CSV table of C-alpha atoms in Angstrom, one decimal:
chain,number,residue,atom,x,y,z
A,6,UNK,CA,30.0,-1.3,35.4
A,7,UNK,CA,28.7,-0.1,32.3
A,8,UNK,CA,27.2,3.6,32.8
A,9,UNK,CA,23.3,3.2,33.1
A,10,UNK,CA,21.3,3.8,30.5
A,11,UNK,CA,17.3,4.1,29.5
A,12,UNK,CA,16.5,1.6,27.2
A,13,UNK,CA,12.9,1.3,25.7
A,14,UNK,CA,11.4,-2.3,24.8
A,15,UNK,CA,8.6,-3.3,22.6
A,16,UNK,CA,7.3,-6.8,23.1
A,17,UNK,CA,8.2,-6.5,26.6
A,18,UNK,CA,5.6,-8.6,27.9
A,19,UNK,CA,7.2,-11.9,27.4
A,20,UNK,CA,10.2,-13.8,25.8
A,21,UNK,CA,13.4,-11.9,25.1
A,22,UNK,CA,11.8,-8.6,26.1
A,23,UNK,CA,10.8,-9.9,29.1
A,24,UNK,CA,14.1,-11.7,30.1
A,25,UNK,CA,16.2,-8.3,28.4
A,26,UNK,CA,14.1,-5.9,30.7
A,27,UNK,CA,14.8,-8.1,33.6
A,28,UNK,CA,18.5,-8.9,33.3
A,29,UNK,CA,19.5,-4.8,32.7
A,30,UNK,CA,17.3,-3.6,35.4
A,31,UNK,CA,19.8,-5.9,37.7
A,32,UNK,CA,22.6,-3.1,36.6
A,33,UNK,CA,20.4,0.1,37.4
A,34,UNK,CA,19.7,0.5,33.9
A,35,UNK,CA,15.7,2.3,33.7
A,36,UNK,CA,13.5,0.5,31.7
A,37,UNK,CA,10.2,1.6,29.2
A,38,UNK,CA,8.1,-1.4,28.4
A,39,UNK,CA,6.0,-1.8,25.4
A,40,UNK,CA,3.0,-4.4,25.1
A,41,UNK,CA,-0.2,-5.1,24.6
A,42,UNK,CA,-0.6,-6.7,27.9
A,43,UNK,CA,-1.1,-4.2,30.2
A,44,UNK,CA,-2.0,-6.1,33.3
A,45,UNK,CA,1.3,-8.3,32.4
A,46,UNK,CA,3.8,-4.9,31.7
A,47,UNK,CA,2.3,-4.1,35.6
A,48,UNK,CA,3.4,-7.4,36.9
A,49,UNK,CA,7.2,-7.0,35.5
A,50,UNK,CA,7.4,-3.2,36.5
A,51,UNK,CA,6.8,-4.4,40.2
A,52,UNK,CA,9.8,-7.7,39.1
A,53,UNK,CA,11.9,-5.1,38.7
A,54,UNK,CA,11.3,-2.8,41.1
A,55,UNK,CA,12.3,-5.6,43.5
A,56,UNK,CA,15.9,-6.2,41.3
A,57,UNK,CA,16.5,-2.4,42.3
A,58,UNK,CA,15.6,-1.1,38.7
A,59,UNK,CA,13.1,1.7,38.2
A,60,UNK,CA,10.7,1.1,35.0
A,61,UNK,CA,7.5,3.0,33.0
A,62,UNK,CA,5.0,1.0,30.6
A,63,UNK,CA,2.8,1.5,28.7
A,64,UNK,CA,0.2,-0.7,26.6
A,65,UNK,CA,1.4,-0.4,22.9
A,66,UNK,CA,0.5,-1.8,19.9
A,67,UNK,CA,3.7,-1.9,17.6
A,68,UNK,CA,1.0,-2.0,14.6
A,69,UNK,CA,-0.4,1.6,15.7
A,70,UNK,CA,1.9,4.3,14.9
A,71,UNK,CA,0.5,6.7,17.4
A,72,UNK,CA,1.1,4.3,20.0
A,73,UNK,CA,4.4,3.6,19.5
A,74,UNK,CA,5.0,7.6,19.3
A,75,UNK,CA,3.4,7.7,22.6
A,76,UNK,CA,6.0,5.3,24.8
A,77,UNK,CA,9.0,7.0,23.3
A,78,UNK,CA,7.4,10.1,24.8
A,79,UNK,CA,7.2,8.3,27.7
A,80,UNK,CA,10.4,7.5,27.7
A,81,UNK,CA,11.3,11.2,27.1
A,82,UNK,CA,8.8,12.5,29.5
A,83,UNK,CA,9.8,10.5,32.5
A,84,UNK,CA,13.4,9.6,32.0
A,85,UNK,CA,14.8,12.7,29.6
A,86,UNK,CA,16.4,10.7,26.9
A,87,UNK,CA,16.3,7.1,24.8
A,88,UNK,CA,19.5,5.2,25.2
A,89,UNK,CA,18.7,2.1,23.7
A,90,UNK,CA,15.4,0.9,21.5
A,91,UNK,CA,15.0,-2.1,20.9
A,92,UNK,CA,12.2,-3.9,18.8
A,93,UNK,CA,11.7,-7.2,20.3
A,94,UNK,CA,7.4,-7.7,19.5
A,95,UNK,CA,7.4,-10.2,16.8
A,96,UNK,CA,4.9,-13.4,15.7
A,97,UNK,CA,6.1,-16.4,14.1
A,98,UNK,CA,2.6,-18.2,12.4
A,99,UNK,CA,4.5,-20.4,9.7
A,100,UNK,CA,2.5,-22.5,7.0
A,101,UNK,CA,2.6,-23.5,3.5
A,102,UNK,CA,1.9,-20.9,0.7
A,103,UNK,CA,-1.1,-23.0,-0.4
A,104,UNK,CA,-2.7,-22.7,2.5
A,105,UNK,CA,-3.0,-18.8,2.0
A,106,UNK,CA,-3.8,-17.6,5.2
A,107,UNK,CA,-3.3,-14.2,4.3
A,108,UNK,CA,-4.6,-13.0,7.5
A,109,UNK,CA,-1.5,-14.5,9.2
A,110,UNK,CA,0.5,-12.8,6.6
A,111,UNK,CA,-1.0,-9.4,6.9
A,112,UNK,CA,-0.6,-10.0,10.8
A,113,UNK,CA,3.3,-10.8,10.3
A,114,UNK,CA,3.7,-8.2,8.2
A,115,UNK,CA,2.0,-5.5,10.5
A,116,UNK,CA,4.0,-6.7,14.0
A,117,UNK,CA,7.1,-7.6,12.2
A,118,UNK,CA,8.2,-5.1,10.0
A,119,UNK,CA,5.9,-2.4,10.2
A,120,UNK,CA,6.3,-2.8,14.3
A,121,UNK,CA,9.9,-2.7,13.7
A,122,UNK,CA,9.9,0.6,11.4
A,123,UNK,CA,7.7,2.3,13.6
A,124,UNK,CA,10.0,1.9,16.2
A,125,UNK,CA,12.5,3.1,14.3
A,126,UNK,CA,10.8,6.4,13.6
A,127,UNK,CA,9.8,7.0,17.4
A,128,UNK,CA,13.3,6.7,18.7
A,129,UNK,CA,15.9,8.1,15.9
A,130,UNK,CA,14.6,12.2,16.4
A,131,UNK,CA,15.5,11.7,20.0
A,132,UNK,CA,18.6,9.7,19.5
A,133,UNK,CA,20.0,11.9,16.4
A,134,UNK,CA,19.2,15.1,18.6
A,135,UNK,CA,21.5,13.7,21.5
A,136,UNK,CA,23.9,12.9,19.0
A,137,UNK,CA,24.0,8.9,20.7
A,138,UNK,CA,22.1,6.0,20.6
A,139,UNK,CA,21.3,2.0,19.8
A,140,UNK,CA,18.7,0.0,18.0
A,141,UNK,CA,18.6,-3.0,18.5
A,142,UNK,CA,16.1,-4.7,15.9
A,143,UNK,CA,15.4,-9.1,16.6
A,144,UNK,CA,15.7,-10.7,13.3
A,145,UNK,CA,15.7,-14.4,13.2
A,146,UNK,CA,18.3,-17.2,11.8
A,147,UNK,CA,15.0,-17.1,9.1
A,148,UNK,CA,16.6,-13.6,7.7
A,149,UNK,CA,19.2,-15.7,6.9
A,150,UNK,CA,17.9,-18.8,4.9
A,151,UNK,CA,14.4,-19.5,4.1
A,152,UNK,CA,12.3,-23.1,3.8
A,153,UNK,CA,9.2,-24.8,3.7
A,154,UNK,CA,6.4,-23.2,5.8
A,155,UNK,CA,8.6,-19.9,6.7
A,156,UNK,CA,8.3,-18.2,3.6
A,157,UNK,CA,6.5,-14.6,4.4
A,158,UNK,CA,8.5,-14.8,8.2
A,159,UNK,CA,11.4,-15.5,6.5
A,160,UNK,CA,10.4,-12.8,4.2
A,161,UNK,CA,9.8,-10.7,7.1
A,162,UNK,CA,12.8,-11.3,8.9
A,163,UNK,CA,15.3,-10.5,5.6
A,164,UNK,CA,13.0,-7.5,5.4
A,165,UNK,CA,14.5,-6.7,9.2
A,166,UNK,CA,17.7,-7.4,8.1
A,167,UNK,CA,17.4,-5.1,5.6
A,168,UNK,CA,16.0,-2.1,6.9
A,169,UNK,CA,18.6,-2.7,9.9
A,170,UNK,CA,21.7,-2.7,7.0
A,171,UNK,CA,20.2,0.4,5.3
A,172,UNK,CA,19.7,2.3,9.3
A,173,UNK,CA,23.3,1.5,10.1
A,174,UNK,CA,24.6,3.0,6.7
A,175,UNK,CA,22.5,6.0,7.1
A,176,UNK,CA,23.8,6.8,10.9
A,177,UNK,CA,27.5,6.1,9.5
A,178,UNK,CA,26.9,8.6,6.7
A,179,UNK,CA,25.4,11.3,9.0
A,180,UNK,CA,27.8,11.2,11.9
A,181,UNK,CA,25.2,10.7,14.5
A,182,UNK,CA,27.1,8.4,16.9
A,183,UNK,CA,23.7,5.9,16.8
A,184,UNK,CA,24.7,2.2,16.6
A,185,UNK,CA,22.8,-0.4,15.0
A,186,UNK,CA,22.4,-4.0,16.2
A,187,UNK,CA,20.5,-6.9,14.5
A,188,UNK,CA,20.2,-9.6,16.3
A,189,UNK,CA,19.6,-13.5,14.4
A,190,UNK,CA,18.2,-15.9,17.4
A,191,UNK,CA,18.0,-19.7,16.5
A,192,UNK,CA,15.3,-21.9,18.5
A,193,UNK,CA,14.7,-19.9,21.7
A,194,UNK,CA,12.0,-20.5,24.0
A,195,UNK,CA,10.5,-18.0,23.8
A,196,UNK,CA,6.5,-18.7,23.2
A,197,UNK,CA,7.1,-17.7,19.9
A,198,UNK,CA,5.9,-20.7,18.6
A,199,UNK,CA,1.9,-20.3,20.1
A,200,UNK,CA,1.2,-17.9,17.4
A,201,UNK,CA,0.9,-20.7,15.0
A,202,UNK,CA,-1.8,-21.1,13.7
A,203,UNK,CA,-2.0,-24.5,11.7
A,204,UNK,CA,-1.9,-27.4,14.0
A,205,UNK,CA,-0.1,-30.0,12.3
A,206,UNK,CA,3.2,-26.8,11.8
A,207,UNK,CA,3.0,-25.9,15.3
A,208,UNK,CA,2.9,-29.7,16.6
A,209,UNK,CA,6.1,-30.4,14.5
A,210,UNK,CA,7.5,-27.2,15.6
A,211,UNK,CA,6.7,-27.9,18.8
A,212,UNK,CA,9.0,-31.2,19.2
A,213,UNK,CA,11.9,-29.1,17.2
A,214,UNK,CA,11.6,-26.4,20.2
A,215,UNK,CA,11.3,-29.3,22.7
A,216,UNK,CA,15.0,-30.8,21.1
A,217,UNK,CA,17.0,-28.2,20.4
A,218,UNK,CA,15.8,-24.8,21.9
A,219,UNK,CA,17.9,-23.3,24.3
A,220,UNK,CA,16.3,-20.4,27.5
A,221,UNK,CA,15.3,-17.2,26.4
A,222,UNK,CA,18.2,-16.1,29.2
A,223,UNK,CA,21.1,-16.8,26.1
A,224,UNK,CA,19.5,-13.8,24.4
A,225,UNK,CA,19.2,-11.7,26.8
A,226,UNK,CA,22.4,-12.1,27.8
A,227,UNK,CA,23.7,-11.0,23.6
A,228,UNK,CA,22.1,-8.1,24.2
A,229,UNK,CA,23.6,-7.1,27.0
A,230,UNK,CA,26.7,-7.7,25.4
A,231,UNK,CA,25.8,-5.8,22.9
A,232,UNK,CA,24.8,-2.6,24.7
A,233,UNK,CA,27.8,-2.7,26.8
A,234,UNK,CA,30.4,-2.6,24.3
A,235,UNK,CA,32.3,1.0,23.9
A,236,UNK,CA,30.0,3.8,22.4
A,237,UNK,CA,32.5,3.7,19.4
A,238,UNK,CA,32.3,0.2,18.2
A,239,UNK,CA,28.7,-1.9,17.4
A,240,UNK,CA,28.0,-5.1,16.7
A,241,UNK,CA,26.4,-4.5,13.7
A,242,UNK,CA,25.1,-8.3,13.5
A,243,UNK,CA,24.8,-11.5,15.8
A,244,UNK,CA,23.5,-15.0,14.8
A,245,UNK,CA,23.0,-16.9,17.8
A,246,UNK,CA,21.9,-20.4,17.5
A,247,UNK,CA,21.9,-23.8,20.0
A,248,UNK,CA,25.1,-25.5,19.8
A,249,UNK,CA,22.9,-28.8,18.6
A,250,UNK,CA,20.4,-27.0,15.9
A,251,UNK,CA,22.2,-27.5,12.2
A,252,UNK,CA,19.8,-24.7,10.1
């Protein structure tokens, strides 16, 4: 068994932080959660309590700076170090250009990268001072190609994809032993698709998802992979897709 390890997760009210924070409490690992949903982050605490895992929350907007500061304090305070981070909080409200519903955009932009960066900057002071350490940043297969009604996600997700690249590179350059994952999900059920917003996009989405998705478990289970392998390799970057789904 893998040595145990305390891994932080934003978005860890549902989806793949949810099913992540679940699956490594089964090995011992200790888990911080990061949500909004308080009430909900109480709920999993007590689920894995009962797998024989020990986890903190703490209600965090990944838009708020300060909050985000605060759970990897939490993190600190309560467990003495940051093992893993990893930035799962993302929204997914796709529609046509012309439409130009900038407050989805702004809203995208905020969660998505800004979420992502800010989790970036509360864990690397911790993990560079330890001299170890993983990030583990959720892209999408949209940081790969772009299309019709997923231009500013896609745009959001290469921006991910990016920032992850550039992260790994500095790490590398500065010797500090911190590995950097991306991770590209295809169709996951996730619940992803309720922040639509247009009716029409998210009924067509809706029957995609209902064809091809496959359980959020599938992720999870990557990441696990991920963490586990040897402190001196990384997977630097995973696509993961349903067998069925051609995009």
């Amino acid at each position: 068994m893998a040595e145990n390890k305390v891994v932080v997760i934003t978005g860890a009210s549902s989806g793949m932080g949810e099913a992540t924070a679940k699956l490594l409490a089964k090995d011992g690992d200790k888990l911080v959660l990061g949500a909004r949903r308080e009430e909900r982050l109480k709920e999993i605490a007590k689920d894995i309590e009962e797998l024989g895992g020990e986890a903190a929350y703490l209600a965090t907007d990944v838009t708020n700076d300060d909050e985000v500061e605060a759970l990897a304090k939490l993190a600190i305070d309560k467990f003495g170090r940051i093992d893993v981070w990893l930035n799962s909080a993302g929204i997914m409200p796709q529609s046509f250009l012309a439409q130009k519903k900038i407050k989805d955009w702004d809203n995208m932009i905020d969660i998505n990268i800004k979420g992502t960066l800010y989790g970036i900057g509360a864990a690397l002071p911790y993990m560079m001072k330890q001299k170890s350490g993983q990030i583990i940043n959720i892209a999408s297969i949209a940081a790969h190609v772009s299309g019709p009604m997923s231009a500013v996600y896609s745009g959001t997700k290469f921006a991910v994809r990016a920032i992850s690249e550039g992260l790994r590179q500095e790490m590398a350059q500065a010797k500090t032993n911190v590995r950097v994952t991306l991770i590209s999900p295809g169709a996951v059920d996730t619940g992803l698709i309720n922040s639509i917003t247009d009716e029409k996009v998210k009924a067509g989405t809706e029957e995609f998802y209902k064809n091809f998705s496959i359980p959020v478990d599938r992720i999870a289970t990557t990441i696990k992979q991920a963490i586990d392998l040897p402190a001196d390799a990384a997977w630097n970057e995973v696509i993961i897709r349903p067998t069925a789904q051609q995009m």
